[in-house]
Coordinates of C-alpha atoms in Angstrom, one line a residue:
M1 CA -16.0 -119.0 -51.8
K2 CA -18.2 -115.8 -51.8
L3 CA -20.2 -115.7 -48.5
V4 CA -21.7 -112.4 -48.5
A5 CA -24.6 -111.4 -51.0
K6 CA -24.4 -108.3 -53.2
R7 CA -27.5 -106.9 -51.5
L8 CA -25.2 -106.0 -48.6
D9 CA -23.3 -104.1 -50.1
V10 CA -26.1 -101.1 -50.2
V11 CA -26.5 -101.3 -46.5
E12 CA -25.0 -100.2 -42.9
P13 CA -25.7 -101.8 -40.0
S14 CA -27.5 -99.9 -37.6
P15 CA -25.6 -97.0 -36.2
T16 CA -27.9 -96.5 -33.1
L17 CA -27.8 -100.3 -32.2
A18 CA -23.7 -100.5 -32.9
I19 CA -23.5 -97.7 -30.7
T20 CA -25.6 -98.8 -27.6
A21 CA -23.9 -101.9 -28.0
K22 CA -20.3 -100.1 -27.7
A23 CA -21.4 -98.4 -24.6
N24 CA -22.8 -101.4 -22.9
Q25 CA -19.8 -103.4 -23.5
L26 CA -17.9 -100.0 -21.8
K27 CA -20.2 -100.2 -18.8
A28 CA -19.5 -103.9 -18.5
S29 CA -15.7 -103.0 -18.3
G30 CA -16.7 -100.8 -15.2
L31 CA -16.6 -97.7 -16.9
D32 CA -19.8 -95.0 -16.0
V33 CA -21.1 -94.3 -19.4
V34 CA -23.9 -91.9 -20.0
G35 CA -25.8 -93.5 -23.0
F36 CA -28.1 -91.0 -25.1
G37 CA -28.0 -93.4 -28.0
A38 CA -31.1 -96.2 -27.6
G39 CA -34.6 -95.0 -28.7
E40 CA -36.2 -96.8 -25.8
P41 CA -38.0 -95.8 -22.7
D42 CA -36.2 -96.7 -19.4
F43 CA -39.5 -97.3 -18.2
D44 CA -40.7 -100.5 -17.1
T45 CA -43.6 -101.8 -18.9
P46 CA -47.0 -101.3 -17.1
S47 CA -47.9 -104.1 -14.9
H48 CA -51.1 -104.9 -16.0
I49 CA -50.0 -105.3 -19.4
K50 CA -47.5 -108.0 -17.9
E51 CA -50.3 -109.6 -16.3
A52 CA -52.0 -109.9 -19.7
A53 CA -48.8 -111.6 -21.0
K54 CA -48.7 -114.3 -18.0
K55 CA -52.3 -114.9 -18.0
A56 CA -52.0 -115.9 -21.7
M57 CA -49.1 -118.1 -20.6
D58 CA -51.4 -119.9 -18.1
A59 CA -54.2 -120.4 -20.6
G60 CA -52.1 -122.4 -23.6
K61 CA -51.8 -119.2 -25.7
T62 CA -48.1 -120.5 -26.8
K63 CA -49.0 -121.5 -30.1
Y64 CA -48.8 -120.1 -33.6
T65 CA -51.3 -117.5 -34.5
P66 CA -52.4 -116.4 -38.2
V67 CA -49.4 -114.7 -39.6
S68 CA -51.1 -111.5 -39.5
G69 CA -52.1 -111.3 -36.5
T70 CA -54.5 -113.0 -33.9
P71 CA -58.2 -111.9 -34.4
S72 CA -58.6 -109.9 -31.0
L73 CA -55.5 -108.0 -31.4
K74 CA -56.8 -107.1 -34.9
E75 CA -60.1 -105.9 -33.6
A76 CA -58.4 -104.1 -30.6
I77 CA -56.1 -102.4 -33.6
I78 CA -59.2 -101.7 -35.4
Q79 CA -61.0 -100.2 -32.4
K80 CA -57.8 -97.9 -31.7
F81 CA -57.9 -96.1 -35.1
Q82 CA -61.5 -95.6 -34.9
K83 CA -61.6 -94.0 -31.4
E84 CA -58.7 -92.2 -32.1
N85 CA -58.2 -91.3 -34.9
G86 CA -61.5 -91.6 -36.7
L87 CA -60.6 -94.0 -39.3
K88 CA -62.3 -97.1 -40.5
Y89 CA -60.6 -100.7 -41.1
E90 CA -61.5 -104.4 -41.6
K91 CA -59.2 -106.9 -40.5
N92 CA -58.4 -107.4 -43.9
Q93 CA -56.7 -104.5 -43.8
I94 CA -54.4 -104.8 -40.9
I95 CA -51.4 -106.6 -39.8
V96 CA -49.3 -107.3 -37.3
G97 CA -45.5 -107.7 -37.2
T98 CA -42.3 -108.7 -35.3
G99 CA -41.8 -104.2 -34.3
G100 CA -42.7 -101.7 -36.7
K101 CA -39.4 -102.1 -38.3
Q102 CA -40.5 -105.4 -39.7
V103 CA -44.1 -104.0 -40.7
I104 CA -42.1 -101.5 -42.9
Y105 CA -39.6 -103.9 -44.2
N106 CA -42.3 -105.9 -45.4
F107 CA -44.4 -102.9 -47.0
F108 CA -41.3 -101.9 -49.1
L109 CA -40.7 -105.7 -49.9
A110 CA -44.7 -106.3 -50.9
T111 CA -44.6 -102.7 -52.9
L112 CA -41.3 -102.0 -54.9
N113 CA -40.0 -102.8 -58.2
P114 CA -36.1 -102.4 -59.3
G115 CA -35.7 -98.5 -59.5
D116 CA -39.0 -97.5 -57.9
E117 CA -38.4 -94.4 -56.0
V118 CA -39.1 -93.7 -52.6
I119 CA -39.2 -89.8 -51.2
I120 CA -37.6 -89.4 -47.6
P121 CA -37.5 -86.3 -45.6
A122 CA -34.1 -85.7 -44.1
P123 CA -33.2 -86.0 -41.1
Y124 CA -35.0 -89.7 -41.3
W125 CA -34.9 -92.6 -39.6
V126 CA -31.5 -94.6 -40.1
S127 CA -32.9 -97.6 -41.8
Y128 CA -35.8 -96.1 -43.9
A129 CA -33.0 -95.8 -46.6
D130 CA -31.3 -99.3 -46.3
I131 CA -34.7 -100.9 -46.4
V132 CA -35.9 -99.5 -49.3
R133 CA -32.4 -100.0 -50.9
L134 CA -32.8 -103.9 -50.1
A135 CA -36.2 -103.9 -51.4
E136 CA -34.2 -102.7 -54.9
G137 CA -36.0 -99.2 -54.8
T138 CA -34.1 -95.7 -54.7
P139 CA -34.0 -93.6 -52.2
V140 CA -35.1 -89.4 -53.1
I141 CA -33.9 -87.3 -50.0
I142 CA -35.7 -84.3 -49.3
E143 CA -33.3 -82.3 -47.1
T144 CA -34.6 -79.9 -44.0
N145 CA -32.7 -78.4 -41.6
I146 CA -32.9 -76.6 -38.0
K147 CA -34.0 -73.1 -39.7
N148 CA -37.1 -74.6 -41.4
G149 CA -38.0 -76.7 -37.9
F150 CA -36.9 -80.0 -39.8
K151 CA -40.1 -80.0 -41.8
I152 CA -40.6 -80.5 -45.7
T153 CA -43.0 -77.8 -47.7
P154 CA -45.4 -78.8 -50.5
Q155 CA -43.3 -77.0 -53.2
E156 CA -40.2 -79.6 -51.9
L157 CA -42.5 -82.4 -52.0
K158 CA -44.0 -81.8 -55.7
S159 CA -40.5 -81.1 -56.9
A160 CA -39.3 -84.3 -55.9
I161 CA -42.3 -86.3 -57.3
T162 CA -41.5 -87.9 -60.7
K163 CA -43.0 -90.7 -63.0
K164 CA -40.5 -93.2 -61.0
T165 CA -42.2 -92.3 -57.4
K166 CA -43.7 -94.9 -55.8
V167 CA -43.9 -94.1 -51.8
F168 CA -43.6 -91.0 -49.9
I169 CA -42.5 -91.5 -46.2
F170 CA -44.2 -89.3 -43.8
N171 CA -42.9 -89.7 -39.8
S172 CA -44.5 -87.2 -37.1
P173 CA -43.2 -86.8 -34.8
S174 CA -39.9 -87.5 -36.0
N175 CA -36.8 -89.6 -34.8
P176 CA -34.6 -87.9 -34.9
T177 CA -35.7 -84.7 -34.5
G178 CA -39.0 -84.8 -32.6
A179 CA -40.2 -82.3 -35.4
A180 CA -43.9 -82.8 -35.5
Y181 CA -46.5 -81.3 -38.3
T182 CA -49.3 -79.3 -37.7
R183 CA -52.7 -80.3 -39.1
K184 CA -51.9 -77.2 -41.5
D185 CA -49.1 -78.7 -42.5
V186 CA -50.3 -82.0 -43.0
E187 CA -53.2 -80.5 -44.9
A188 CA -50.9 -78.8 -47.2
L189 CA -48.9 -81.9 -48.4
V190 CA -52.3 -83.9 -48.6
S191 CA -53.2 -81.3 -51.2
I192 CA -50.1 -82.5 -53.2
L193 CA -50.5 -86.0 -52.4
E194 CA -54.6 -86.5 -52.8
N195 CA -53.2 -85.9 -56.7
E196 CA -50.4 -88.4 -57.2
D197 CA -50.6 -91.8 -57.8
I198 CA -48.5 -92.5 -55.0
I199 CA -48.5 -94.2 -51.3
T200 CA -48.0 -92.6 -48.7
V201 CA -46.5 -94.3 -45.6
S202 CA -47.4 -92.8 -42.0
D203 CA -44.7 -93.5 -39.5
D204 CA -46.8 -93.0 -36.5
I205 CA -44.6 -94.7 -33.6
Y206 CA -44.2 -91.5 -31.9
E207 CA -48.1 -90.8 -31.9
K208 CA -48.7 -90.7 -28.1
I209 CA -45.5 -88.9 -27.2
I210 CA -46.5 -85.5 -28.2
Y211 CA -46.1 -82.3 -26.2
D212 CA -47.8 -79.2 -25.7
N213 CA -51.2 -80.2 -26.1
L214 CA -50.4 -80.3 -29.8
E215 CA -53.0 -82.4 -32.0
F216 CA -51.8 -85.9 -33.8
V217 CA -52.7 -85.8 -37.4
N218 CA -51.4 -88.0 -40.2
P219 CA -52.4 -88.1 -43.7
A220 CA -54.8 -90.5 -43.5
M221 CA -56.7 -88.5 -41.2
I222 CA -57.3 -85.7 -43.6
S223 CA -59.9 -87.2 -46.1
E224 CA -61.2 -90.5 -47.4
K225 CA -59.2 -90.2 -50.5
M226 CA -56.1 -89.6 -48.8
K227 CA -56.9 -92.7 -46.4
E228 CA -57.2 -95.0 -49.6
K229 CA -53.5 -94.1 -50.7
T230 CA -52.0 -94.6 -47.1
F231 CA -50.6 -97.3 -45.3
I232 CA -50.1 -96.6 -41.4
V233 CA -47.5 -98.1 -39.3
N234 CA -47.8 -98.1 -35.6
G235 CA -47.0 -100.2 -32.7
V236 CA -46.5 -100.3 -28.9
S237 CA -42.9 -100.3 -28.4
K238 CA -42.5 -96.4 -27.4
A239 CA -45.9 -95.5 -26.3
Y240 CA -46.1 -98.6 -23.8
S241 CA -42.2 -98.9 -23.4
M242 CA -42.6 -102.6 -24.9
T243 CA -39.7 -102.3 -27.0
G244 CA -38.5 -105.8 -26.0
W245 CA -42.0 -107.2 -26.7
R246 CA -41.5 -106.9 -30.8
I247 CA -44.9 -105.6 -31.6
G248 CA -46.1 -103.2 -34.7
Y249 CA -48.9 -103.1 -36.7
G250 CA -49.9 -101.5 -40.1
A251 CA -52.9 -100.7 -41.9
G252 CA -54.0 -100.0 -45.0
H253 CA -55.1 -101.4 -48.8
P254 CA -56.5 -104.9 -48.3
E255 CA -54.0 -106.3 -51.6
I256 CA -50.9 -104.4 -50.0
V257 CA -51.8 -106.4 -46.6
K258 CA -52.3 -109.5 -48.5
N259 CA -49.0 -109.4 -49.9
M260 CA -47.5 -108.7 -46.8
D261 CA -48.9 -111.6 -45.1
T262 CA -47.2 -113.5 -48.1
M263 CA -43.9 -111.9 -47.2
Q264 CA -44.0 -112.6 -43.4
G265 CA -45.1 -115.9 -43.9
Q266 CA -42.3 -117.0 -45.6
S267 CA -39.9 -115.2 -43.0
T268 CA -41.1 -115.1 -39.3
S269 CA -44.9 -116.4 -39.4
N270 CA -46.7 -114.9 -36.7
A271 CA -45.3 -112.3 -34.0
S272 CA -45.0 -113.9 -30.5
S273 CA -48.3 -114.9 -29.4
I274 CA -47.6 -113.9 -26.0
S275 CA -46.8 -110.4 -27.0
Q276 CA -49.5 -110.3 -29.0
A277 CA -51.9 -110.7 -25.7
A278 CA -49.6 -108.3 -24.1
A279 CA -50.2 -105.6 -27.0
E280 CA -54.0 -106.4 -26.8
A281 CA -54.1 -105.3 -23.0
A282 CA -51.8 -101.9 -24.0
L283 CA -54.3 -100.7 -26.4
T284 CA -57.5 -101.5 -24.7
G285 CA -56.4 -101.2 -21.2
D286 CA -55.5 -98.8 -18.9
Q287 CA -53.7 -95.6 -20.6
K288 CA -52.8 -93.8 -17.5
P289 CA -48.8 -95.3 -17.5
V290 CA -48.8 -93.6 -20.9
A291 CA -49.6 -90.2 -19.7
D292 CA -47.4 -90.5 -16.8
M293 CA -44.4 -91.5 -19.1
L294 CA -45.3 -88.3 -21.3
K295 CA -45.3 -86.4 -18.1
A296 CA -41.8 -87.5 -17.6
F297 CA -40.6 -87.0 -20.8
D298 CA -42.1 -83.6 -21.3
E299 CA -39.7 -82.7 -18.0
R300 CA -36.8 -84.3 -19.5
R301 CA -37.4 -82.5 -22.7
K302 CA -37.2 -79.5 -21.3
L303 CA -34.3 -80.0 -19.2
I304 CA -32.0 -81.4 -21.7
V305 CA -33.0 -78.6 -24.6
G306 CA -32.2 -75.8 -21.8
L307 CA -28.9 -77.4 -20.9
L308 CA -27.8 -77.8 -24.2
R309 CA -28.7 -74.2 -25.0
E310 CA -26.2 -73.1 -22.0
I311 CA -23.1 -74.7 -24.0
P312 CA -21.6 -71.9 -26.3
G313 CA -21.8 -72.8 -30.1
I314 CA -24.4 -75.7 -29.8
E315 CA -28.0 -74.7 -31.2
C316 CA -31.3 -76.7 -30.3
R317 CA -34.6 -76.4 -31.0
M318 CA -37.4 -77.6 -28.8
P319 CA -38.9 -80.9 -30.2
E320 CA -42.9 -81.3 -30.5
G321 CA -42.6 -85.1 -30.2
A322 CA -41.0 -88.3 -29.6
F323 CA -37.8 -88.3 -26.9
Y324 CA -35.2 -86.9 -29.0
A325 CA -32.9 -83.7 -29.1
F326 CA -30.9 -83.3 -32.4
P327 CA -28.9 -80.1 -31.5
Y328 CA -26.7 -78.5 -34.1
L329 CA -22.8 -78.4 -33.7
T330 CA -21.9 -76.4 -36.6
D331 CA -20.2 -73.8 -34.8
I332 CA -18.4 -76.6 -32.6
Y333 CA -17.2 -78.0 -35.6
K334 CA -15.0 -74.6 -36.0
L335 CA -13.2 -74.5 -33.0
P336 CA -9.5 -75.1 -33.5
G337 CA -9.2 -78.3 -31.1
F338 CA -12.2 -79.9 -33.3
Q339 CA -10.5 -79.0 -36.6
K340 CA -7.0 -80.4 -35.2
L341 CA -8.8 -83.7 -34.4
A342 CA -10.2 -83.9 -38.1
Q343 CA -6.8 -83.5 -39.1
E344 CA -5.5 -86.4 -36.7
K345 CA -8.4 -88.5 -37.1
Q346 CA -8.9 -88.0 -41.0
E347 CA -12.6 -88.7 -40.6
T348 CA -14.9 -87.0 -43.3
S349 CA -18.0 -87.1 -40.8
K350 CA -17.7 -84.2 -38.4
S351 CA -20.6 -85.3 -36.4
K352 CA -19.3 -89.1 -36.2
L353 CA -15.9 -87.7 -34.9
F354 CA -17.5 -85.6 -32.4
C355 CA -19.4 -89.0 -31.2
D356 CA -16.4 -91.1 -31.4
V357 CA -14.4 -88.8 -28.9
L358 CA -17.3 -88.1 -26.8
L359 CA -17.4 -91.6 -26.4
E360 CA -14.0 -92.6 -26.1
K361 CA -12.8 -89.8 -23.9
Y362 CA -15.8 -88.2 -22.1
N363 CA -18.2 -91.8 -21.6
V364 CA -21.1 -90.2 -23.3
A365 CA -22.9 -92.5 -26.1
C366 CA -24.8 -90.1 -28.5
V367 CA -25.4 -91.0 -32.4
P368 CA -24.0 -89.1 -35.0
G369 CA -26.2 -87.1 -37.1
I370 CA -24.7 -88.3 -40.6
A371 CA -26.7 -91.7 -39.9
F372 CA -29.8 -89.6 -40.2
G373 CA -28.6 -87.8 -43.2
D374 CA -27.4 -84.8 -41.4
D375 CA -23.8 -84.5 -40.6
Q376 CA -24.2 -80.8 -38.6
A377 CA -26.1 -82.4 -35.8
I378 CA -25.8 -85.1 -33.2
R379 CA -29.2 -87.2 -31.6
L380 CA -29.6 -87.8 -27.8
S381 CA -32.4 -89.8 -26.3
Y382 CA -33.5 -88.5 -23.5
A383 CA -35.7 -91.6 -22.2
L384 CA -33.1 -91.6 -19.4
G385 CA -33.1 -90.4 -16.0
E386 CA -32.7 -86.5 -15.0
A387 CA -29.4 -87.5 -13.2
D388 CA -28.1 -88.8 -16.1
I389 CA -29.2 -86.5 -18.4
K390 CA -27.1 -83.5 -16.2
K391 CA -24.2 -85.6 -16.0
G392 CA -24.3 -86.4 -19.6
V393 CA -24.6 -82.9 -20.9
A394 CA -22.1 -81.1 -18.4
R395 CA -19.7 -84.3 -19.9
I396 CA -20.3 -82.6 -23.4
K397 CA -20.0 -79.3 -22.1
Q398 CA -16.6 -79.9 -20.9
M399 CA -15.6 -81.4 -24.3
V400 CA -16.4 -78.3 -25.9
E401 CA -14.6 -76.2 -23.2
D402 CA -11.4 -78.4 -24.2
L403 CA -12.0 -78.2 -28.0
S404 CA -11.8 -74.2 -27.2
K405 CA -8.6 -74.5 -26.0

């Protein structure tokens, strides 16, 4: 009896979730593990958001809602886009899902046909390519690297577009690199995209976590023509420390939203009614907690990058957004101790080997860059306290020193 569907042949379990689970298991056994793996803020959800959830429960708002979201949350999302991005949407252009991941998943199931190509700049969020494959699409990867700031050029984008191209994924600030595109960068890409018959998915989940007064810009904000060809994905998980509440939302062409509504109606139906009330409070309420978290992230960003740069052989650029450092280990891989490990372990991925040893021998959890399409690096989330950052990087330094012997 065959128990597994063939579609699972094209996907892997989420490496970030797997590493976090393994780190938590080691912690539960009594080990002092520093976890740089999880992409979630360590702050509590702001109190006024939790209060809104309690009030919703007390008011009996514990029933089904419309599949695509409550009218009041949709209105809050519309006002957010108008006020913060200068974008106007109607309610039939908005959909609320169980996290940004479900919104992305439903988008691709609702738009892709077998063989449709999706352009994905690398390094990329781990789920993009697998979701595209599950929807029977074909990922087309444009590689970037630390030398070009992890950003693609208009020429590279143009060269990747074929007659089969259906979607281009744009993620700024980026997971895993923290790279963010300037307005000038986005305008250059839009000069290509405006003239192509493809949809741009703008993943804006880290919109509010951006540093040094850099202006946040997505493709839809450049022109009305581009807005009509862009589907925006966002959510409350990262900016408001609401990862467990599971609320994401999307905005775009009403036909796409309608089809996504159909897909969602046959899977999860509506997102949690209580979480939707909390998300509404997040978008419409006091934004000071967001600014406070950003200040803390900024301090941690400078701390972790500074410490990583002190380790011989590690190259790390300062991220413009999100809460990830993505250091390159190219020179570390050349060390005698590492080459000996590679021979012993017979592991083809250098970043995975580095992360495996780092967790097993030094009790530090990081995500290998190969999971994001770049084996030269590892990803460290600095969404944890300064003491743990210092302790964890010190252990990485010790591992590098041991490999040098």
